[in-house]
Every structure is written in C-alpha cells, then in structure tokens.
PDB file of C-alpha atoms and ligand atoms in Angstrom:
ATOM      1  CA  UNK A   1       5.297 -11.988  10.334  1.00 94.00           C
ATOM      2  CA  UNK A   2       1.882 -11.159   8.892  1.00 98.00           C
ATOM      3  CA  UNK A   3      -0.662  -8.566  10.004  1.00 98.00           C
ATOM      4  CA  UNK A   4      -3.781  -9.926  11.685  1.00 98.00           C
ATOM      5  CA  UNK A   5      -7.252  -8.906  10.506  1.00 99.00           C
ATOM      6  CA  UNK A   6      -9.844 -10.489  12.834  1.00 98.00           C
ATOM      7  CA  UNK A   7     -13.204 -10.993  11.129  1.00 98.00           C
ATOM      8  CA  UNK A   8     -15.931  -9.176  13.046  1.00 98.00           C
ATOM      9  CA  UNK A   9     -18.417 -11.727  11.636  1.00 98.00           C
ATOM     10  CA  UNK A  10     -17.447 -14.089  14.475  1.00 98.00           C
ATOM     11  CA  UNK A  11     -17.603 -11.456  17.230  1.00 98.00           C
ATOM     12  CA  UNK A  12     -20.322 -11.405  19.864  1.00 98.00           C
ATOM     13  CA  UNK A  13     -22.582  -8.635  18.549  1.00 98.00           C
ATOM     14  CA  UNK A  14     -23.987  -8.011  22.023  1.00 98.00           C
ATOM     15  CA  UNK A  15     -20.579  -6.579  22.909  1.00 97.00           C
ATOM     16  CA  UNK A  16     -19.047  -5.816  19.551  1.00 98.00           C
ATOM     17  CA  UNK A  17     -17.061  -2.776  20.693  1.00 98.00           C
ATOM     18  CA  UNK A  18     -15.416  -4.653  23.564  1.00 98.00           C
ATOM     19  CA  UNK A  19     -14.570  -7.655  21.376  1.00 98.00           C
ATOM     20  CA  UNK A  20     -12.907  -5.310  18.853  1.00 98.00           C
ATOM     21  CA  UNK A  21     -11.037  -3.461  21.612  1.00 98.00           C
ATOM     22  CA  UNK A  22      -9.719  -6.814  22.875  1.00 98.00           C
ATOM     23  CA  UNK A  23      -8.668  -7.831  19.340  1.00 99.00           C
ATOM     24  CA  UNK A  24      -6.798  -4.552  18.851  1.00 98.00           C
ATOM     25  CA  UNK A  25      -5.172  -4.895  22.279  1.00 98.00           C
ATOM     26  CA  UNK A  26      -4.049  -8.358  21.166  1.00 98.00           C
ATOM     27  CA  UNK A  27      -2.200  -6.865  18.205  1.00 98.00           C
ATOM     28  CA  UNK A  28      -4.776  -6.885  15.399  1.00 98.00           C
ATOM     29  CA  UNK A  29      -3.783  -4.350  12.743  1.00 98.00           C
ATOM     30  CA  UNK A  30      -7.043  -4.292  10.764  1.00 98.00           C
ATOM     31  CA  UNK A  31     -10.671  -5.146  11.514  1.00 99.00           C
ATOM     32  CA  UNK A  32     -12.118  -7.316   8.727  1.00 99.00           C
ATOM     33  CA  UNK A  33     -15.775  -6.487   8.111  1.00 98.00           C
ATOM     34  CA  UNK A  34     -17.748  -9.081   6.077  1.00 98.00           C
ATOM     35  CA  UNK A  35     -20.789  -7.730   4.279  1.00 98.00           C
ATOM     36  CA  UNK A  36     -23.177 -10.335   2.782  1.00 98.00           C
ATOM     37  CA  UNK A  37     -26.284  -9.669   0.742  1.00 97.00           C
ATOM     38  CA  UNK A  38     -27.977 -13.106   0.742  1.00 98.00           C
ATOM     39  CA  UNK A  39     -27.605 -13.115  -3.053  1.00 98.00           C
ATOM     40  CA  UNK A  40     -23.925 -13.091  -4.008  1.00 98.00           C
ATOM     41  CA  UNK A  41     -23.464 -15.457  -1.059  1.00 98.00           C
ATOM     42  CA  UNK A  42     -26.199 -17.507   0.650  1.00 97.00           C
ATOM     43  CA  UNK A  43     -26.072 -15.601   3.931  1.00 97.00           C
ATOM     44  CA  UNK A  44     -26.799 -12.192   5.441  1.00 98.00           C
ATOM     45  CA  UNK A  45     -24.525 -10.383   7.877  1.00 98.00           C
ATOM     46  CA  UNK A  46     -24.545  -6.647   8.627  1.00 98.00           C
ATOM     47  CA  UNK A  47     -24.312  -3.432   6.672  1.00 98.00           C
ATOM     48  CA  UNK A  48     -23.631   0.284   6.814  1.00 98.00           C
ATOM     49  CA  UNK A  49     -25.210   1.274  10.189  1.00 98.00           C
ATOM     50  CA  UNK A  50     -23.179  -1.262  12.182  1.00 98.00           C
ATOM     51  CA  UNK A  51     -19.925  -0.065  10.592  1.00 98.00           C
ATOM     52  CA  UNK A  52     -20.913   3.521  11.318  1.00 98.00           C
ATOM     53  CA  UNK A  53     -21.470   2.740  15.006  1.00 98.00           C
ATOM     54  CA  UNK A  54     -18.272   0.708  15.287  1.00 98.00           C
ATOM     55  CA  UNK A  55     -16.255   3.428  13.584  1.00 98.00           C
ATOM     56  CA  UNK A  56     -17.722   6.046  15.946  1.00 98.00           C
ATOM     57  CA  UNK A  57     -16.733   3.882  18.934  1.00 98.00           C
ATOM     58  CA  UNK A  58     -13.258   3.018  17.571  1.00 98.00           C
ATOM     59  CA  UNK A  59     -12.313   5.768  15.099  1.00 98.00           C
ATOM     60  CA  UNK A  60      -8.602   4.912  15.018  1.00 98.00           C
ATOM     61  CA  UNK A  61      -9.056   1.333  13.771  1.00 98.00           C
ATOM     62  CA  UNK A  62      -8.381   0.352  10.136  1.00 99.00           C
ATOM     63  CA  UNK A  63     -11.576  -1.066   8.614  1.00 99.00           C
ATOM     64  CA  UNK A  64     -10.990  -3.688   5.919  1.00 99.00           C
ATOM     65  CA  UNK A  65     -14.445  -4.012   4.366  1.00 99.00           C
ATOM     66  CA  UNK A  66     -15.082  -7.225   2.375  1.00 99.00           C
ATOM     67  CA  UNK A  67     -18.133  -6.725   0.164  1.00 99.00           C
ATOM     68  CA  UNK A  68     -19.766 -10.053  -0.776  1.00 98.00           C
ATOM     69  CA  UNK A  69     -22.370  -8.280  -2.883  1.00 98.00           C
ATOM     70  CA  UNK A  70     -23.739  -8.775  -6.387  1.00 98.00           C
ATOM     71  CA  UNK A  71     -23.446  -5.036  -7.152  1.00 98.00           C
ATOM     72  CA  UNK A  72     -20.678  -3.682  -4.903  1.00 99.00           C
ATOM     73  CA  UNK A  73     -20.301  -0.379  -6.764  1.00 98.00           C
ATOM     74  CA  UNK A  74     -23.690   0.745  -5.419  1.00 98.00           C
ATOM     75  CA  UNK A  75     -22.391   0.474  -1.851  1.00 98.00           C
ATOM     76  CA  UNK A  76     -18.918   2.010  -2.149  1.00 99.00           C
ATOM     77  CA  UNK A  77     -19.991   5.491  -1.108  1.00 98.00           C
ATOM     78  CA  UNK A  78     -22.173   4.487   1.885  1.00 98.00           C
ATOM     79  CA  UNK A  79     -19.456   2.216   3.303  1.00 99.00           C
ATOM     80  CA  UNK A  80     -16.762   4.824   2.701  1.00 99.00           C
ATOM     81  CA  UNK A  81     -18.859   7.425   4.511  1.00 98.00           C
ATOM     82  CA  UNK A  82     -19.457   4.962   7.372  1.00 99.00           C
ATOM     83  CA  UNK A  83     -15.706   4.677   7.954  1.00 98.00           C
ATOM     84  CA  UNK A  84     -14.252   2.034   5.614  1.00 99.00           C
ATOM     85  CA  UNK A  85     -10.464   2.357   5.242  1.00 99.00           C
ATOM     86  CA  UNK A  86     -10.151  -0.233   2.465  1.00 99.00           C
ATOM     87  CA  UNK A  87     -12.904  -1.698   0.295  1.00 99.00           C
ATOM     88  CA  UNK A  88     -12.576  -5.216  -1.106  1.00 98.00           C
ATOM     89  CA  UNK A  89     -14.975  -6.373  -3.812  1.00 99.00           C
ATOM     90  CA  UNK A  90     -15.190  -9.619  -5.756  1.00 99.00           C
ATOM     91  CA  UNK A  91     -13.876  -9.985  -9.299  1.00 98.00           C
ATOM     92  CA  UNK A  92     -16.902 -12.319  -9.801  1.00 98.00           C
ATOM     93  CA  UNK A  93     -19.436  -9.566  -8.972  1.00 98.00           C
ATOM     94  CA  UNK A  94     -21.538  -7.749 -11.578  1.00 98.00           C
ATOM     95  CA  UNK A  95     -19.821  -4.375 -11.117  1.00 98.00           C
ATOM     96  CA  UNK A  96     -17.272  -3.178 -13.649  1.00 98.00           C
ATOM     97  CA  UNK A  97     -13.847  -3.538 -11.966  1.00 98.00           C
ATOM     98  CA  UNK A  98     -12.320  -0.355 -13.406  1.00 98.00           C
ATOM     99  CA  UNK A  99     -15.348   1.765 -12.470  1.00 98.00           C
ATOM    100  CA  UNK A 100     -15.559   0.225  -9.003  1.00 99.00           C
ATOM    101  CA  UNK A 101     -11.858   0.821  -8.326  1.00 99.00           C
ATOM    102  CA  UNK A 102     -12.243   4.433  -9.472  1.00 98.00           C
ATOM    103  CA  UNK A 103     -15.259   4.875  -7.169  1.00 98.00           C
ATOM    104  CA  UNK A 104     -13.309   3.462  -4.190  1.00 99.00           C
ATOM    105  CA  UNK A 105     -10.362   5.768  -4.843  1.00 98.00           C
ATOM    106  CA  UNK A 106     -12.653   8.760  -5.346  1.00 98.00           C
ATOM    107  CA  UNK A 107     -13.923   8.164  -1.799  1.00 98.00           C
ATOM    108  CA  UNK A 108     -10.352   8.206  -0.471  1.00 98.00           C
ATOM    109  CA  UNK A 109     -10.282   4.497   0.460  1.00 99.00           C
ATOM    110  CA  UNK A 110      -7.654   1.899  -0.317  1.00 99.00           C
ATOM    111  CA  UNK A 111      -8.560  -0.674  -2.986  1.00 99.00           C
ATOM    112  CA  UNK A 112      -8.883  -4.442  -2.734  1.00 99.00           C
ATOM    113  CA  UNK A 113     -10.069  -7.172  -5.101  1.00 99.00           C
ATOM    114  CA  UNK A 114     -11.138 -10.622  -3.968  1.00 99.00           C
ATOM    115  CA  UNK A 115     -10.978 -14.015  -5.691  1.00 98.00           C
ATOM    116  CA  UNK A 116     -13.258 -16.959  -4.824  1.00 98.00           C
ATOM    117  CA  UNK A 117     -11.717 -20.460  -4.606  1.00 98.00           C
ATOM    118  CA  UNK A 118     -12.872 -21.600  -8.066  1.00 98.00           C
ATOM    119  CA  UNK A 119     -11.732 -18.392  -9.802  1.00 98.00           C
ATOM    120  CA  UNK A 120      -8.205 -18.282 -11.273  1.00 98.00           C
ATOM    121  CA  UNK A 121      -5.992 -15.686  -9.603  1.00 98.00           C
ATOM    122  CA  UNK A 122      -5.019 -14.435 -13.075  1.00 98.00           C
ATOM    123  CA  UNK A 123      -8.474 -12.816 -13.246  1.00 98.00           C
ATOM    124  CA  UNK A 124      -7.152  -9.897 -11.153  1.00 98.00           C
ATOM    125  CA  UNK A 125      -3.890  -9.484 -13.103  1.00 98.00           C
ATOM    126  CA  UNK A 126      -5.269  -6.682 -15.339  1.00 98.00           C
ATOM    127  CA  UNK A 127      -5.968  -4.583 -12.220  1.00 98.00           C
ATOM    128  CA  UNK A 128      -2.894  -5.272 -10.073  1.00 98.00           C
ATOM    129  CA  UNK A 129      -1.305  -1.873 -10.662  1.00 98.00           C
ATOM    130  CA  UNK A 130      -4.469  -0.226  -9.276  1.00 98.00           C
ATOM    131  CA  UNK A 131      -4.689  -2.376  -6.150  1.00 98.00           C
ATOM    132  CA  UNK A 132      -3.498  -1.892  -2.591  1.00 99.00           C
ATOM    133  CA  UNK A 133      -4.487  -5.452  -1.682  1.00 99.00           C
ATOM    134  CA  UNK A 134      -5.568  -8.760  -3.228  1.00 99.00           C
ATOM    135  CA  UNK A 135      -7.742 -11.034  -1.081  1.00 99.00           C
ATOM    136  CA  UNK A 136      -7.539 -14.770  -1.745  1.00 99.00           C
ATOM    137  CA  UNK A 137     -10.507 -16.744  -0.390  1.00 99.00           C
ATOM    138  CA  UNK A 138      -9.433 -20.012   1.213  1.00 99.00           C
ATOM    139  CA  UNK A 139     -13.061 -21.087   1.807  1.00 98.00           C
ATOM    140  CA  UNK A 140     -16.229 -20.534  -0.217  1.00 98.00           C
ATOM    141  CA  UNK A 141     -17.431 -17.117   0.966  1.00 98.00           C
ATOM    142  CA  UNK A 142     -20.586 -16.927   3.042  1.00 98.00           C
ATOM    143  CA  UNK A 143     -19.845 -18.499   6.399  1.00 97.00           C
ATOM    144  CA  UNK A 144     -17.231 -18.482   9.145  1.00 97.00           C
ATOM    145  CA  UNK A 145     -15.873 -21.680  10.670  1.00 97.00           C
ATOM    146  CA  UNK A 146     -15.103 -23.637   7.465  1.00 98.00           C
ATOM    147  CA  UNK A 147     -11.952 -25.674   6.767  1.00 98.00           C
ATOM    148  CA  UNK A 148      -8.905 -24.114   5.101  1.00 98.00           C
ATOM    149  CA  UNK A 149      -8.359 -25.020   1.427  1.00 98.00           C
ATOM    150  CA  UNK A 150      -4.588 -25.486   1.341  1.00 98.00           C
ATOM    151  CA  UNK A 151      -4.451 -25.584  -2.468  1.00 98.00           C
ATOM    152  CA  UNK A 152      -5.292 -21.845  -2.465  1.00 98.00           C
ATOM    153  CA  UNK A 153      -1.697 -21.241  -1.383  1.00 98.00           C
ATOM    154  CA  UNK A 154      -0.637 -21.818  -5.000  1.00 98.00           C
ATOM    155  CA  UNK A 155      -2.535 -18.612  -5.844  1.00 98.00           C
ATOM    156  CA  UNK A 156      -0.554 -16.790  -3.177  1.00 99.00           C
ATOM    157  CA  UNK A 157       2.746 -18.048  -4.641  1.00 98.00           C
ATOM    158  CA  UNK A 158       1.656 -17.006  -8.135  1.00 98.00           C
ATOM    159  CA  UNK A 159       0.760 -13.516  -6.872  1.00 98.00           C
ATOM    160  CA  UNK A 160       4.062 -13.126  -5.038  1.00 98.00           C
ATOM    161  CA  UNK A 161       5.911 -13.910  -8.299  1.00 98.00           C
ATOM    162  CA  UNK A 162       3.765 -11.556 -10.375  1.00 98.00           C
ATOM    163  CA  UNK A 163       4.179  -8.736  -7.835  1.00 98.00           C
ATOM    164  CA  UNK A 164       7.940  -9.171  -7.985  1.00 98.00           C
ATOM    165  CA  UNK A 165       8.000  -9.429 -11.784  1.00 98.00           C
ATOM    166  CA  UNK A 166       6.057  -6.164 -12.167  1.00 98.00           C
ATOM    167  CA  UNK A 167       7.679  -4.293  -9.284  1.00 98.00           C
ATOM    168  CA  UNK A 168       4.349  -3.703  -7.529  1.00 98.00           C
ATOM    169  CA  UNK A 169       3.660  -3.518  -3.808  1.00 97.00           C
ATOM    170  CA  UNK A 170       0.052  -4.566  -3.136  1.00 98.00           C
ATOM    171  CA  UNK A 171      -0.588  -6.665  -0.025  1.00 99.00           C
ATOM    172  CA  UNK A 172      -1.739 -10.286  -0.228  1.00 99.00           C
ATOM    173  CA  UNK A 173      -4.511 -11.243   2.196  1.00 99.00           C
ATOM    174  CA  UNK A 174      -6.053 -14.655   2.847  1.00 99.00           C
ATOM    175  CA  UNK A 175      -9.501 -15.319   4.300  1.00 98.00           C
ATOM    176  CA  UNK A 176     -11.079 -18.510   5.616  1.00 98.00           C
ATOM    177  CA  UNK A 177     -10.075 -21.326   7.954  1.00 98.00           C
ATOM    178  CA  UNK A 178      -7.055 -19.551   9.419  1.00 98.00           C
ATOM    179  CA  UNK A 179      -5.714 -20.865  12.736  1.00 98.00           C
ATOM    180  CA  UNK A 180      -2.202 -20.966  14.179  1.00 98.00           C
ATOM    181  CA  UNK A 181      -1.335 -23.969  11.963  1.00 98.00           C
ATOM    182  CA  UNK A 182      -2.813 -22.895   8.615  1.00 98.00           C
ATOM    183  CA  UNK A 183      -1.686 -19.330   9.330  1.00 98.00           C
ATOM    184  CA  UNK A 184       1.941 -20.463   9.392  1.00 98.00           C
ATOM    185  CA  UNK A 185       1.494 -22.203   6.022  1.00 98.00           C
ATOM    186  CA  UNK A 186      -0.044 -19.039   4.584  1.00 98.00           C
ATOM    187  CA  UNK A 187       2.770 -16.823   5.850  1.00 98.00           C
ATOM    188  CA  UNK A 188       5.350 -19.245   4.426  1.00 98.00           C
ATOM    189  CA  UNK A 189       3.623 -18.975   1.035  1.00 98.00           C
ATOM    190  CA  UNK A 190       3.910 -15.162   1.186  1.00 98.00           C
ATOM    191  CA  UNK A 191       0.684 -13.864   2.748  1.00 99.00           C
ATOM    192  CA  UNK A 192       0.893 -10.366   4.309  1.00 99.00           C
ATOM    193  CA  UNK A 193      -2.527 -10.195   6.008  1.00 99.00           C
ATOM    194  CA  UNK A 194      -4.281 -13.084   7.781  1.00 99.00           C
ATOM    195  CA  UNK A 195      -8.051 -12.873   8.277  1.00 99.00           C
ATOM    196  CA  UNK A 196      -9.249 -14.960  11.230  1.00 98.00           C
ATOM    197  CA  UNK A 197     -12.865 -15.174  12.341  1.00 98.00           C
ATOM    198  CA  UNK A 198     -13.691 -18.083  14.610  1.00 98.00           C
ATOM    199  CA  UNK A 199     -10.140 -18.536  15.909  1.00 98.00           C
ATOM    200  CA  UNK A 200      -9.962 -14.841  16.868  1.00 98.00           C
ATOM    201  CA  UNK A 201     -13.440 -14.266  18.322  1.00 98.00           C
ATOM    202  CA  UNK A 202     -15.180 -17.605  19.073  1.00 98.00           C
ATOM    203  CA  UNK A 203     -12.823 -18.180  21.970  1.00 98.00           C
ATOM    204  CA  UNK A 204     -12.891 -17.461  25.718  1.00 98.00           C
ATOM    205  CA  UNK A 205     -10.044 -14.903  25.532  1.00 98.00           C
ATOM    206  CA  UNK A 206     -10.081 -12.738  22.387  1.00 98.00           C
ATOM    207  CA  UNK A 207      -6.977 -10.754  23.323  1.00 98.00           C
ATOM    208  CA  UNK A 208      -4.888 -13.892  23.956  1.00 98.00           C
ATOM    209  CA  UNK A 209      -6.109 -15.522  20.735  1.00 98.00           C
ATOM    210  CA  UNK A 210      -5.210 -12.413  18.730  1.00 98.00           C
ATOM    211  CA  UNK A 211      -1.810 -12.194  20.419  1.00 98.00           C
ATOM    212  CA  UNK A 212      -1.067 -15.763  19.278  1.00 98.00           C
ATOM    213  CA  UNK A 213      -2.310 -15.155  15.719  1.00 98.00           C
ATOM    214  CA  UNK A 214      -0.371 -11.873  15.500  1.00 98.00           C
ATOM    215  CA  UNK A 215       2.915 -13.726  16.035  1.00 98.00           C
ATOM    216  CA  UNK A 216       2.600 -15.859  12.866  1.00 97.00           C
TER     217      UNK A 216
HETATM  218  C1  LIG B   1     -16.363 -15.832   4.861  1.00 79.87           C
HETATM  219  C2  LIG B   1     -15.760 -14.555   5.357  1.00 79.87           C
HETATM  220  C3  LIG B   1     -14.657 -14.737   6.314  1.00 79.87           C
HETATM  221  C4  LIG B   1     -15.022 -15.465   7.581  1.00 79.87           C
HETATM  222  C5  LIG B   1     -13.786 -16.149   8.074  1.00 79.87           C
HETATM  223  O1  LIG B   1     -17.252 -15.551   3.841  1.00 79.87           O
HETATM  224  O2  LIG B   1     -15.260 -13.790   4.270  1.00 79.87           O
HETATM  225  O3  LIG B   1     -14.036 -13.494   6.613  1.00 79.87           O
HETATM  226  O4  LIG B   1     -15.503 -14.611   8.583  1.00 79.87           O
HETATM  227  O5  LIG B   1     -14.121 -16.953   9.157  1.00 79.87           O
HETATM  228  P1  LIG B   1     -13.181 -18.138   9.647  1.00 79.87           P
HETATM  229  O6  LIG B   1     -11.863 -17.537  10.012  1.00 79.87           O
HETATM  230  O7  LIG B   1     -13.919 -18.687  10.840  1.00 79.87           O
HETATM  231  O8  LIG B   1     -13.065 -19.124   8.513  1.00 79.87           O
HETATM  232 ZN1  LIG B   2     -14.045 -11.941   4.645  1.00 79.87          ZN
END
C-alpha cells in the first residue's frame, strides 16, 4: 500500500482548509503543494503566503512542496520558513543540485528531486544518497487533470533496482494522472507515494475519494 499525497492544486481555494482537513480525514499522509512560476512551467499557482496560512491552520500536516521553478534555490528558505516538511526541486532547473540539497537540509527539511517525463531517471543517480524522495512526473508538469503516461513506470522500476543495489532507502513518488486504476499500476511498479490532484479534490466527496486512493 502506498501513501497518498493529494495535490492542493486541485482543491477549492475558497475553502482550502476544509478540503485539506477532509483529505487528511480520508487517510492522506502528505499534502502535495505545487508551486509554479509561469516560466519553468507555463502556468502560475500559489506561493509562500498560502503555504504559511495553510500551515498555521493545519500545523500537524506533512507538506510535500513541489517547486516547478527556474531557480528553486532562491525559494528554499522562504518555503521552509512557511512550513514545508519536504522540498522537491527539478533536476532540469537552473539551480546547482548539490547546493540546493545542502540549502534544503540546512533549513531542516527533507530532500526531494523531481524528473520530468523526457528526462532520463539516471540524471538523479549522482544525488540518490542525499535524497529522502525521488519524484517521477507521469505528466508534463504545469497542469492538473492530464492523462497518465504509463511508460514512466519503467523509471520507477529502474529506481527500485538502483535503491536495492546501493542499499538506500529514499521514497519513490509519482505525480500526474493518478486514479484508482493507474494508482494500482504505479504501486505494482514500486511507488511509495501517490500524488493525486483531480481525483482527490475535483470530486463531490473529498474524504471518500481519499479513502479509496489511500487503499491502493
Ligand atoms: C502538475 C502537478 C501535479 C498535478 C497533478 O504539474 O505537479 O501535482 O496537480 O494533478 P492530477 O492528479 O490531476 O494529474
Ligand atoms: Zn506536483
């Protein structure tokens, strides 16, 4: 069984706190927080102040912050201070990976690196021993509600083997197009954390949807 990380991007922002409470009541273990700069990806979402408010309302939640930013290192400290528990940044960004990982750890957060669909998973291999989590994108980042790219599961299988070979224990997370069907495929491939946006929040009953997704 995998841990569920509902993506706040698909929540109703007019009642964000209640949506997140319902997701947590449904068994969500992390809240996935998608930050977009309109440059690294062709969309804007939300930033530091919204995380700060959400963290103040729900201080016990684990905040999995996914930075889709051209220069993520510049935003490590503000997001950490706003309540991030783990900070994910893209291997394709402009920031130096070693320096960015050091900055995340210096703030006391867990570390994550993210790989876009067209990027080989081997690009994060040099950093695996410094990572708490690797995030595999199963859609092009930028928008919720896209279709799952099943061929990304080969990256998951490769990571599982490499983790075993090197005796490491980072988590493997997948993000994009996850529903109860694709979620099962992902878990079978070895995924530990399922991100789900539209199937967790764009539904009439958030708690029930998260209960179903938490059972995969
Ligand atoms: C896309 C984001 C995802 C997105 C997932 O850039 O990283 O987290 O919210 O949404 P769904 O689950 O609807 O594909
Ligand atoms: Zn995401």
